[in-house]
Structures are given as structure tokens and as C-alpha cells.
RNA sequence: GGAAGGUUAGCUCAGCUGGGAGAGCGCUCGCUUGACGUGCGAAAGGUCGCAGGUUCGAUUCCUGUACCUUCCACCA
């Protein structure tokens, strides 16, 4: 019975149908098996905003490799998938889509907007899930979650209420980062700094008491309208006489104090700083120290405030409240209604006119921008919800310091600790509609605030029946912080999944979201479940383009993984993404690399095709009688399996992939299959069957070890094997067998291979085509391995016949001689021998051998080396010296015989 | 300002706990060898950024330094 496969591997023909079969058979399901150990991975949920990109491809390939490996090793494996609502990103996309139709959020109203958002989620959420399937992701789709589904939302409310009740969530007016484009607050983490060209305006403020002018500089002159003080350093000798004085704010005419504060740096500029408490984070701190009033001159959508805005806050202004309460809104009069940029221009002009502008300096400086829309951030005072970080961060720092959670590679620990140690209170409220609405209600009658999981019936304070929910929603990372347990049934701690699969085992993600996500999962997990949510964090780099640039939409250099899969197959893409990569390091995408991996797929396909074409047997029982070449191959095979296993355990997928590549291409294909041809086509029927058994055994082991990396091609080949049962993906992991290690035979076989290589080199040097066969005489003291391999040598070294003997031929004239460490080889090829050239060549080899021996000898003459180096090393150097000594002797003889 | 990573063949990158450097692609030469030309065989190509130090021995460990990349903080 012979098996046939097409000559070229066509991934498209098999991938979709194999995935469907796996899924239909329930292969991806995670089962709670009390007899097994659980291994859990939660998928970093892709945003529902877009489609699969290379970042997802790396992330999910690595997770799938781990998942398939652990599943085959016999763990109760759960890989839990899902998607993220990505509040700000999704809302921005939908708003953008609406803008094209000439609609705004306000036109639509919240209810209709949310309908639209859910429709969006359905469409794009499903699309990305489909795309993860094409990659081969073996996750449990029946446990798929969405950060805004019922379970996750319940967890969010539970956490919010708990933290609020403990005083770890509070609401208040604080300095926050405001995106005028998205019209929402964002957290410190969501601000990205970009270097931009700017100016430094030097301005003079008149001092009321002395009439002199104080010079100061600012990058944002438009904020001066809301200045509430000017700060100097109390130590500054230039200004001692001004302590307790005031300046008259130009353009506004308001009298503001000169305060002494450490924030004013004597070394910088004139040592004088204007204080705009409401629009600068540092100034805000100064303002708190000096109890300055909060004056706001910007609206939340990027304009200068005017009478209308004041009217809104009239009561506040009239009541004279200040400090940490609502800011006073000023009427910018002439500038009211201008954008901040228009106001900047106008103010600079006016200052110039009044002779108060000293000079303008061009500078480059980093400006905070919104990480989603890259609009310049305005620091603003705003009433928002915050998470008090310090008490949460402490145990999260300890868990990592104590090694309960380990980062791979280890260096990212520092990155994490740096983040955690410096984190400030987390602003969690967003002025967005798409997201978890904050579970807080305000009594319409008395203003009382009620926080709870459900809407209260009546106001607990006044009994009022009308309560309005806080319109703000939560930062998207608030819900993803709970992902490892909210997806497993928490807060129901009796949930079977939660009890069995939590804490999860390994988190695989990119270094770019350690702060955003990893750190928040860690402190949330510890706080709410009492345990770290995972024990290992495996960090990978990002995929760059072939020039090393980050892939981005603006550059248009993104490579679509789906197109790559379409053209080369998912296996080739997956292998490319791990082959030759190392943990935590970025990698480049290149067309050449993906082609190479496609070629590797084809190589595997054809090697399998060869095995199947020659197969009469149906099982893979290894024969009792193993020849030297079989022992060599099996030893190598076991070595590969050991190494791949060890490297996968260490999350060194790049090295594991190389082990597989090298073994399959070099050892298995180039050597063993070529060797096997003599056995398969020989007259010895028993030997032919033995070889078939060995080939089938080896191929099966190879397919198993390769399966996590290349699930499709391995499964598809496996299904064609006569010994196939069920699915490869559900089989046990490749077996490492101590009883199949034969180091001595392996070494002996290497010597035989050395002879083959040496003959090939010589023939190639002399330009002898493979079709021209010649007799080979091998002279050695150690004849046995060569004798048993005569037919192999004949085939692989293009020989007409092979003779192995102890003594050298009597007549050496017309002989080409070749020397290996273990043997001398002669080929009678009189017509090809050029004595002068031969002499030159042997002379060269002799020099090399002499150099090598001298090097070894020098080491051995060094008494320090002999006494201090480990015995193993000394012995290997001795071996090298002896080997070269033998070689020199043989070469000298060969030279003499010419 | 603080921190991390990188610097190895023409290009892109591996290299575990120190014992005379590897792969893919490219280049050169030779091959219709009965799985594969998406292939086979062979060759060329590296003072492992620079300078010190530790060591019998350093691409590997330590210190310093140059250049590149990234993250964090900050620049009124």
C-alpha cells in the first residue's frame, strides 16, 4: 500500500478544513479534570476597533505554541479568548465614521449612539475572532468573553463598589490630563510625549509695590489670563526685596501675589515662574501649598472661556469658593471664544504692543499628547474619579520582588517596578458613552451620592425618588485589569472554572503594555482574589518593518498578517514570527524570511511524501536490529526532542524553532533520508521494512515536536499516516527515550560522514560531476563502521565501489588522496591528478593541521592551564592535539607518496 | 535627568551557566542523484563597536566609553 501526496504543499487546501475539524471535535475545550494539573492562559483581548495586525499575530502565535505544547504534555489546558471594548479607541472610530455622515454624538443621542456601538462591536469583534482562527489559535471559543459582557460587567461593579467602600476610590477635583479632541480625561499613562517645535516667550510683569518689572518666560502665554501668582525662590538674592509684594497681571489688570516656592529654580532663566494653578500640574501643586484660588480660562473643548461659561458657574464665583473645589471660571473678554491657539497669537500681539514682550526664543520641547488621537493634552482641573494607588501598589510590588510573579526575560521586572513605584492616583473616569457607566447615583433633590451595584430606589438621605446615574464611564483598562478572574466567574468564588483554573499560569504580552495592563492586573488580582493572577509574564517584542520602523497606519508600512497567511500559509507565518527571535526583543518582518519558512514547510511536506511513498508497513515499531546510521539518527532525534522541550519550558521559542529547523533539514532530510534510500531500495526485504519503521517512527516524533509551531501542516501529514489515530493535536508530546541514545555509534557515524564530506569536497574542487563515479579505497585501523556503511558511502560520495582495508595500496601513482582524522582515502583518477596541485593542496592542509596542533600544544605546555582548567577541557585539548598529530602524519605520508 | 536593550558574515538575526564563532537570505562554483529546483553538493566571507580589568583562557563576566533604539521623569 503506497500513499500519495501532492508534490507541493498548498496550505490553503488544508488549513480551513483542519481547523473546523478540530473545533467540531472539541479539541480546544478546556476540561476541568481532577486528575490533571491545570494550565491557564488568558488571551490579551484584542480591541474591537480593528483587525488583526502583526502584533496580535506574534502574541497569539506564542500563546498557541505554549497552549499546544502544554496540552500535549498532559495538562488540563485552558486558553481563554476574548475581546476588549476599548472605550476611547472604539468611540473615536465610531465618531469618525459618523462624521463622514455629517453626524455628531449629540445629534444621535446616547441611546442611539450605543446601539450603533454595539453593532460595531458585533461586526468587528466577530471579524477579529475569525482572523484569530485563521492563525490556528487553539483557544476555547465557548469560554470567549467580552469586557462589557454580563460577567465582566458584574465584576467591574463589584470591584468599584468594594474599592469605594474601602476608600480606595474617591471623587474630587484634581489636575487631570484632558484631551480637547476626545473631550475626555485620560490617565497619566495615556499621555504620550512628542517632541515639537515651540517658542519660549519672555514677558515682563509690573510689580505693584516697586514699579519695577519682573521678567519671566513661558511656552504657553495664553494661560497667563488665569495666572494666580508669580513664584520666586526664597533663597534668591535678586528678589529678597519683593517678598510679600504683588504683580499686576498684564492684559487682565488683576493683582496677584508674589509667593516664595521651591518650584522656582534660581538656575533657570530669571528664576521667576508664573503660576497658572488650573492649567499646569506643577503650578497646581504650588497653588495647593499657597492656597491660591483656582482660575480656569479654557473650556473643555479647547476654547477660551467667556461670559457664557461664567454664567454657568456664576453661583460658584459669587459664593467665592476656591481651593480644591470647583475652579472659578473667568471671562476672557476680548479673547473669549477664541481657540487656545488663536488666543496665544492675540495675546502675544497685545503684549508686544504694550512693550511687555522682551524676546521670543525658539525651542524644541516634549508636549503631552493623547495616545489615541495625538492631540495636545491640556492639563485641567476637573471633577473625576480616582483610584488611590499607594495601598494597592505595595503588595503588587512585593509579589514581584518576592518572586511570586516572574517576568521573562527577567529584565522587565525593573520596568514593572519602576512603573509601580512611581504611579500616582489613577484617574478612572472618562467622559465617554461607550464603556461601563460609573455605578454612582446622585439625588436630584438633595445631591446625595450613592454608590452601589444597582440603582437605588430612593435617596437614603432625603427619600427622594429621583436619582440620576453619573454620566461618566470607566477607563477601559479598569475592566481589563480584572480579565484573569472576571472571565472565570469571579466574583462568584464558588464558580467551578474559577476554583480550578485560577490563578492562571502564564501571561504572554508585549512590553508596551506592562504599565497599562500587566501592572493593573497584578494589583487587582492580589487585592480582589488574594492571589497574584499569574505566576509568569512572558514578554515579547514588537514586529517592525523590514527597515526596522514601527508598523503604523500613518507610515502605511503595516503588513497584513492575513495577506501573508493567504500567500504563504499560517504555519510559515507562525514559524517566521518565532524562528530566530529571542524573548523581549523586537523582530523585523522580511519577505525573504517568510519565503524561507514557506520553503521549510515544503521541505517537511516532501520529506513526509517520501516516507509515505516508500511505506509498506503500518506501524512504527522500532526494529531490534539497529544499524549504526539508525542509531546515529535516533540519538540525534532524541537530542532534538530534549532540546525543544527544554527550550519551550524556558519560553525560548526561538531556539526551539531553530532546533527543529536544523534537525529536520540537516539530520533527517539531508542525511538520514538519503542514507535510508539504500536500505529501502536494497534486496534485503527485512532491512527495507526496518528502515520504514524507523522513518515512520521518526516522522511521527518530528510531527509531534513541530506541531505547536506548525499545527496545520503537521496535522495534515499526520492524518495521512497509516498509524494515525484521532488528532495529532490531542496526542502525547514527543517522547524522549533514554534507551535510544547511542553516543558511541553517533560518533563513529560522524567519522563515516566525515569521509563522505571529504570526498565530496575533493570532487568538487576537481570539478568532477556526480555522474562520473570512481572507486574509493578507505584505509583505516578502525574498519568496522566504514565496512557496514559501504553502500551508503558509495551512494553519497558518488562512488562506483568502496573498499575498506587496513593497509595502504601498494601503487599510489595516479591516486587522489584524501585525509580525515580517522582515515586515508584514495581514489584512482589518474586522468584528473595534477601532482603539482595535489602537493600544494596537501601542503596547505598540513599547515592548517600544524597550526592547530601548535595551538593545542601551547595550551598544554601552560602549567597554569593544566592545573587550573577543568579536566574535561584539558582532555579535549589533548584529544585535539593527538587528532592533529595523526593527521599530520597521514598528510606527510601522502605528500611523500606523490 | 533615570533606566533598559542593541552593536557578531554583504543584509536580517541566533549564540544556554567563559574553553579558538552559527543560521537564513544574497554571492561564487558544480549538479535533471528515482521526496522536494520552494531542491542537492561545495566554496568564499567575521581582529564578535572601542578601551581597560578579572581569569590559565573573554564574543561570553566586570568597569568605562562611542553610536543606535526604546521606556520613564522633566524642561515654568
Short mmCIF file of N, CA, C and O in Angstrom, two decimals, chain A residues 750-841:
data_model
loop_
_atom_site.label_atom_id
_atom_site.label_comp_id
_atom_site.label_asym_id
_atom_site.label_seq_id
_atom_site.Cartn_x
_atom_site.Cartn_y
_atom_site.Cartn_z
N UNK A 750 29.69 9.79 12.62
CA UNK A 750 30.21 11.10 12.22
C UNK A 750 31.52 10.93 11.45
O UNK A 750 31.81 11.69 10.53
N UNK A 751 32.31 9.92 11.84
CA UNK A 751 33.58 9.72 11.12
C UNK A 751 33.33 9.23 9.71
O UNK A 751 34.01 9.64 8.77
N UNK A 752 32.32 8.38 9.58
CA UNK A 752 31.95 7.93 8.25
C UNK A 752 31.49 9.13 7.42
O UNK A 752 31.86 9.29 6.25
N UNK A 753 30.68 9.98 8.06
CA UNK A 753 30.17 11.15 7.35
C UNK A 753 31.31 12.10 6.97
O UNK A 753 31.26 12.75 5.93
N UNK A 754 32.33 12.14 7.83
CA UNK A 754 33.50 12.97 7.52
C UNK A 754 34.14 12.52 6.21
O UNK A 754 34.55 13.34 5.40
N UNK A 755 34.23 11.21 6.05
CA UNK A 755 34.82 10.68 4.81
C UNK A 755 33.96 11.09 3.62
O UNK A 755 34.46 11.55 2.59
N UNK A 756 32.66 10.96 3.76
CA UNK A 756 31.76 11.33 2.65
C UNK A 756 31.93 12.80 2.31
O UNK A 756 32.08 13.17 1.15
N UNK A 757 31.94 13.64 3.34
CA UNK A 757 32.10 15.08 3.10
C UNK A 757 33.44 15.37 2.43
O UNK A 757 33.52 16.16 1.49
N UNK A 758 34.49 14.70 2.92
CA UNK A 758 35.83 14.96 2.39
C UNK A 758 35.90 14.57 0.92
O UNK A 758 36.50 15.28 0.10
N UNK A 759 35.28 13.46 0.57
CA UNK A 759 35.29 13.04 -0.83
C UNK A 759 34.53 14.04 -1.69
O UNK A 759 34.96 14.43 -2.77
N UNK A 760 33.40 14.50 -1.16
CA UNK A 760 32.60 15.49 -1.91
C UNK A 760 33.41 16.77 -2.14
O UNK A 760 33.37 17.34 -3.23
N UNK A 761 34.11 17.19 -1.09
CA UNK A 761 34.89 18.42 -1.21
C UNK A 761 35.94 18.24 -2.32
O UNK A 761 36.09 19.09 -3.20
N UNK A 762 36.63 17.10 -2.26
CA UNK A 762 37.68 16.88 -3.22
C UNK A 762 37.15 16.83 -4.65
O UNK A 762 37.67 17.44 -5.57
N UNK A 763 36.05 16.13 -4.81
CA UNK A 763 35.45 16.02 -6.15
C UNK A 763 35.02 17.40 -6.65
O UNK A 763 35.19 17.73 -7.81
N UNK A 764 34.46 18.16 -5.72
CA UNK A 764 34.00 19.49 -6.10
C UNK A 764 35.17 20.36 -6.51
O UNK A 764 35.12 21.08 -7.51
N UNK A 765 36.26 20.26 -5.75
CA UNK A 765 37.46 21.04 -6.07
C UNK A 765 38.01 20.68 -7.44
O UNK A 765 38.54 21.52 -8.15
N UNK A 766 37.89 19.40 -7.78
CA UNK A 766 38.45 18.95 -9.06
C UNK A 766 37.41 18.98 -10.17
O UNK A 766 37.66 18.51 -11.28
N UNK A 767 36.26 19.57 -9.85
CA UNK A 767 35.19 19.71 -10.84
C UNK A 767 34.76 18.39 -11.47
O UNK A 767 34.56 18.29 -12.67
N UNK A 768 34.62 17.37 -10.65
CA UNK A 768 34.15 16.08 -11.15
C UNK A 768 32.63 16.04 -11.02
O UNK A 768 32.11 16.20 -9.92
N UNK A 769 31.89 15.89 -12.09
CA UNK A 769 30.43 15.84 -11.96
C UNK A 769 29.99 14.56 -11.23
O UNK A 769 30.68 13.55 -11.30
N UNK A 770 28.86 14.62 -10.54
CA UNK A 770 28.38 13.47 -9.77
C UNK A 770 28.18 12.24 -10.65
O UNK A 770 28.28 11.11 -10.17
N UNK A 771 27.91 12.47 -11.92
CA UNK A 771 27.66 11.32 -12.81
C UNK A 771 28.93 10.51 -13.03
O UNK A 771 28.85 9.34 -13.38
N UNK A 772 30.07 11.13 -12.84
CA UNK A 772 31.31 10.39 -13.03
C UNK A 772 31.70 9.69 -11.73
O UNK A 772 32.15 10.30 -10.78
N UNK A 773 31.46 8.37 -11.71
CA UNK A 773 31.71 7.62 -10.48
C UNK A 773 33.14 7.11 -10.47
O UNK A 773 33.77 6.98 -11.53
N UNK A 774 33.64 6.83 -9.27
CA UNK A 774 35.00 6.29 -9.18
C UNK A 774 35.11 5.36 -7.99
O UNK A 774 34.33 5.45 -7.04
N UNK A 775 36.08 4.50 -8.04
CA UNK A 775 36.33 3.57 -6.95
C UNK A 775 36.93 4.33 -5.76
O UNK A 775 37.70 5.25 -5.95
N UNK A 776 36.53 3.96 -4.55
CA UNK A 776 37.07 4.61 -3.36
C UNK A 776 37.72 3.56 -2.47
O UNK A 776 37.13 2.51 -2.18
N UNK A 777 38.94 3.85 -2.06
CA UNK A 777 39.63 2.93 -1.13
C UNK A 777 39.83 3.67 0.19
O UNK A 777 40.43 4.74 0.23
N UNK A 778 39.25 3.12 1.26
CA UNK A 778 39.37 3.76 2.58
C UNK A 778 40.35 2.95 3.41
O UNK A 778 40.15 1.75 3.64
N UNK A 779 41.42 3.59 3.84
CA UNK A 779 42.40 2.90 4.66
C UNK A 779 42.32 3.41 6.09
O UNK A 779 42.49 4.61 6.33
N UNK A 780 42.06 2.51 7.02
CA UNK A 780 41.91 2.91 8.42
C UNK A 780 42.14 1.73 9.34
O UNK A 780 41.99 0.57 8.93
N UNK A 781 42.48 2.05 10.59
CA UNK A 781 42.65 0.96 11.57
C UNK A 781 41.30 0.56 12.13
O UNK A 781 41.11 -0.51 12.67
N UNK A 782 40.37 1.45 11.97
CA UNK A 782 39.07 1.27 12.59
C UNK A 782 38.03 0.98 11.49
O UNK A 782 37.25 1.83 11.10
N UNK A 783 38.08 -0.25 10.97
CA UNK A 783 37.35 -0.53 9.74
C UNK A 783 35.85 -0.74 9.89
O UNK A 783 35.08 -0.49 8.96
N UNK A 784 35.43 -1.20 11.06
CA UNK A 784 34.05 -1.67 11.21
C UNK A 784 32.98 -0.68 10.73
O UNK A 784 32.16 -1.04 9.88
N UNK A 785 32.96 0.55 11.25
CA UNK A 785 31.88 1.44 10.84
C UNK A 785 31.85 1.70 9.33
O UNK A 785 30.79 1.78 8.74
N UNK A 786 33.04 1.76 8.73
CA UNK A 786 33.09 2.03 7.30
C UNK A 786 32.58 0.85 6.51
O UNK A 786 31.89 0.98 5.52
N UNK A 787 32.94 -0.36 7.02
CA UNK A 787 32.50 -1.58 6.31
C UNK A 787 30.99 -1.66 6.28
O UNK A 787 30.39 -1.96 5.24
N UNK A 788 30.36 -1.39 7.44
CA UNK A 788 28.90 -1.53 7.45
C UNK A 788 28.24 -0.43 6.62
O UNK A 788 27.07 -0.54 6.27
N UNK A 789 29.00 0.61 6.35
CA UNK A 789 28.40 1.73 5.62
C UNK A 789 28.87 1.81 4.17
O UNK A 789 28.69 2.84 3.51
N UNK A 790 29.45 0.71 3.67
CA UNK A 790 29.99 0.76 2.31
C UNK A 790 28.99 1.23 1.27
O UNK A 790 29.28 2.09 0.44
N UNK A 791 27.80 0.67 1.35
CA UNK A 791 26.79 1.03 0.33
C UNK A 791 26.34 2.49 0.47
O UNK A 791 26.03 3.16 -0.50
N UNK A 792 26.32 2.94 1.75
CA UNK A 792 25.94 4.33 1.98
C UNK A 792 27.00 5.27 1.41
O UNK A 792 26.69 6.23 0.72
N UNK A 793 28.25 4.95 1.70
CA UNK A 793 29.35 5.78 1.20
C UNK A 793 29.32 5.79 -0.32
O UNK A 793 29.46 6.83 -0.95
N UNK A 794 29.09 4.63 -0.87
CA UNK A 794 29.06 4.52 -2.32
C UNK A 794 28.04 5.48 -2.91
O UNK A 794 28.30 6.22 -3.84
N UNK A 795 26.86 5.50 -2.30
CA UNK A 795 25.78 6.32 -2.79
C UNK A 795 26.03 7.82 -2.58
O UNK A 795 25.86 8.61 -3.49
N UNK A 796 26.44 8.15 -1.38
CA UNK A 796 26.53 9.58 -1.03
C UNK A 796 27.83 10.23 -1.49
O UNK A 796 27.92 11.44 -1.53
N UNK A 797 28.82 9.42 -1.79
CA UNK A 797 30.08 10.00 -2.23
C UNK A 797 30.31 9.74 -3.72
O UNK A 797 31.44 9.82 -4.20
N UNK A 798 29.26 9.42 -4.42
CA UNK A 798 29.32 9.16 -5.87
C UNK A 798 30.42 8.17 -6.24
O UNK A 798 31.23 8.44 -7.12
N UNK A 799 30.45 7.05 -5.55
CA UNK A 799 31.48 6.06 -5.82
C UNK A 799 30.91 4.92 -6.67
O UNK A 799 29.71 4.63 -6.59
N UNK A 800 31.78 4.31 -7.47
CA UNK A 800 31.33 3.13 -8.22
C UNK A 800 31.40 1.91 -7.31
O UNK A 800 30.58 1.02 -7.38
N UNK A 801 32.40 1.91 -6.44
CA UNK A 801 32.51 0.85 -5.43
C UNK A 801 33.40 1.34 -4.31
O UNK A 801 34.13 2.31 -4.47
N UNK A 802 33.30 0.67 -3.17
CA UNK A 802 34.05 1.10 -1.99
C UNK A 802 34.81 -0.09 -1.42
O UNK A 802 34.25 -1.16 -1.28
N UNK A 803 36.08 0.15 -1.11
CA UNK A 803 36.86 -0.89 -0.44
C UNK A 803 37.38 -0.33 0.87
O UNK A 803 37.91 0.79 0.89
N UNK A 804 37.19 -1.08 1.94
CA UNK A 804 37.73 -0.66 3.23
C UNK A 804 38.83 -1.63 3.59
O UNK A 804 38.62 -2.83 3.58
N UNK A 805 40.03 -1.13 3.92
CA UNK A 805 41.13 -2.03 4.23
C UNK A 805 42.07 -1.40 5.25
O UNK A 805 42.03 -0.20 5.49
N UNK A 806 42.90 -2.24 5.83
CA UNK A 806 43.82 -1.74 6.84
C UNK A 806 45.07 -1.14 6.22
O UNK A 806 45.54 -0.09 6.62
N UNK A 807 45.62 -1.83 5.23
CA UNK A 807 46.88 -1.36 4.66
C UNK A 807 46.64 -0.44 3.45
O UNK A 807 45.57 -0.48 2.86
N UNK A 808 47.66 0.33 3.14
CA UNK A 808 47.52 1.25 2.03
C UNK A 808 47.79 0.55 0.70
O UNK A 808 48.53 -0.44 0.67
N UNK A 809 47.25 1.05 -0.37
CA UNK A 809 47.51 0.44 -1.68
C UNK A 809 49.00 0.51 -2.00
O UNK A 809 49.68 1.46 -1.59
N UNK A 810 49.52 -0.52 -2.70
CA UNK A 810 50.96 -0.54 -2.99
C UNK A 810 51.34 0.53 -3.99
O UNK A 810 52.30 1.25 -3.83
N UNK A 811 50.54 0.64 -5.02
CA UNK A 811 50.86 1.61 -6.06
C UNK A 811 50.01 2.87 -5.89
O UNK A 811 48.81 2.84 -6.10
N UNK A 812 50.64 3.93 -5.51
CA UNK A 812 49.89 5.16 -5.25
C UNK A 812 49.89 6.13 -6.42
O UNK A 812 49.34 7.21 -6.34
N UNK A 813 50.52 5.71 -7.49
CA UNK A 813 50.56 6.63 -8.63
C UNK A 813 49.16 6.76 -9.24
O UNK A 813 48.41 5.80 -9.32
N UNK A 814 48.83 7.97 -9.59
CA UNK A 814 47.52 8.21 -10.19
C UNK A 814 46.40 8.20 -9.19
O UNK A 814 45.22 8.11 -9.54
N UNK A 815 46.74 8.26 -7.92
CA UNK A 815 45.72 8.24 -6.86
C UNK A 815 45.48 9.65 -6.33
O UNK A 815 46.43 10.38 -6.05
N UNK A 816 44.21 9.98 -6.16
CA UNK A 816 43.87 11.20 -5.43
C UNK A 816 43.78 10.78 -3.97
O UNK A 816 43.10 9.81 -3.66
N UNK A 817 44.47 11.48 -3.11
CA UNK A 817 44.39 11.08 -1.70
C UNK A 817 43.65 12.13 -0.88
O UNK A 817 43.75 13.32 -1.14
N UNK A 818 42.90 11.60 0.06
CA UNK A 818 42.11 12.48 0.93
C UNK A 818 42.33 12.01 2.35
O UNK A 818 42.33 10.81 2.61
N UNK A 819 42.49 12.95 3.26
CA UNK A 819 42.80 12.56 4.63
C UNK A 819 41.76 13.11 5.60
O UNK A 819 41.43 14.30 5.56
N UNK A 820 41.22 12.24 6.43
CA UNK A 820 40.40 12.69 7.56
C UNK A 820 41.15 12.28 8.82
O UNK A 820 42.15 11.58 8.74
N UNK A 821 40.65 12.71 9.97
CA UNK A 821 41.34 12.40 11.21
C UNK A 821 41.43 10.90 11.44
O UNK A 821 42.35 10.42 12.09
N UNK A 822 40.49 10.17 10.90
CA UNK A 822 40.38 8.75 11.22
C UNK A 822 40.76 7.84 10.05
O UNK A 822 40.87 6.64 10.23
N UNK A 823 40.91 8.41 8.87
CA UNK A 823 41.13 7.53 7.71
C UNK A 823 41.86 8.26 6.59
O UNK A 823 41.87 9.48 6.53
N UNK A 824 42.44 7.42 5.73
CA UNK A 824 43.00 7.96 4.48
C UNK A 824 42.21 7.36 3.34
O UNK A 824 41.91 6.17 3.32
N UNK A 825 41.85 8.20 2.40
CA UNK A 825 41.03 7.73 1.32
C UNK A 825 41.75 7.92 0.00
O UNK A 825 42.38 8.97 -0.22
N UNK A 826 41.68 6.91 -0.85
CA UNK A 826 42.33 7.01 -2.16
C UNK A 826 41.32 6.82 -3.27
O UNK A 826 40.44 5.96 -3.19
N UNK A 827 41.43 7.65 -4.28
CA UNK A 827 40.56 7.49 -5.45
C UNK A 827 41.44 7.42 -6.69
O UNK A 827 42.18 8.36 -6.98
N UNK A 828 41.40 6.28 -7.38
CA UNK A 828 42.20 6.20 -8.60
C UNK A 828 41.53 7.00 -9.72
O UNK A 828 40.52 6.60 -10.27
N UNK A 829 42.08 8.15 -9.97
CA UNK A 829 41.54 9.02 -11.00
C UNK A 829 42.71 9.66 -11.72
O UNK A 829 42.88 10.87 -11.74
N UNK A 830 43.51 8.79 -12.30
CA UNK A 830 44.78 9.20 -12.91
C UNK A 830 44.63 10.43 -13.79
O UNK A 830 45.38 11.39 -13.69
N UNK A 831 43.60 10.40 -14.61
CA UNK A 831 43.47 11.47 -15.60
C UNK A 831 43.22 12.83 -14.95
O UNK A 831 43.41 13.86 -15.56
N UNK A 832 42.77 12.79 -13.69
CA UNK A 832 42.44 14.05 -13.05
C UNK A 832 43.53 14.59 -12.14
O UNK A 832 43.45 15.70 -11.65
N UNK A 833 44.53 13.73 -11.90
CA UNK A 833 45.52 14.13 -10.90
C UNK A 833 46.54 15.08 -11.50
O UNK A 833 47.16 14.84 -12.52
N UNK A 834 46.67 16.20 -10.82
CA UNK A 834 47.69 17.17 -11.18
C UNK A 834 48.63 17.21 -9.99
O UNK A 834 48.33 17.79 -8.97
N UNK A 835 49.77 16.53 -10.12
CA UNK A 835 50.66 16.32 -8.98
C UNK A 835 51.05 17.62 -8.30
O UNK A 835 51.04 17.74 -7.08
N UNK A 836 51.37 18.60 -9.08
CA UNK A 836 51.79 19.88 -8.51
C UNK A 836 50.68 20.47 -7.66
O UNK A 836 50.90 20.93 -6.53
N UNK A 837 49.46 20.43 -8.22
CA UNK A 837 48.31 20.97 -7.49
C UNK A 837 48.03 20.19 -6.22
O UNK A 837 47.74 20.75 -5.18
N UNK A 838 48.15 18.84 -6.35
CA UNK A 838 47.92 17.98 -5.19
C UNK A 838 48.88 18.33 -4.07
O UNK A 838 48.50 18.44 -2.91
N UNK A 839 50.14 18.51 -4.46
CA UNK A 839 51.17 18.80 -3.47
C UNK A 839 50.84 20.12 -2.75
O UNK A 839 50.89 20.21 -1.53
N UNK A 840 50.46 21.09 -3.54
CA UNK A 840 50.13 22.39 -2.99
C UNK A 840 48.99 22.29 -1.98
O UNK A 840 49.02 22.86 -0.90
N UNK A 841 47.98 21.54 -2.38
CA UNK A 841 46.79 21.40 -1.55
C UNK A 841 47.11 20.68 -0.24
O UNK A 841 46.72 21.13 0.84
#
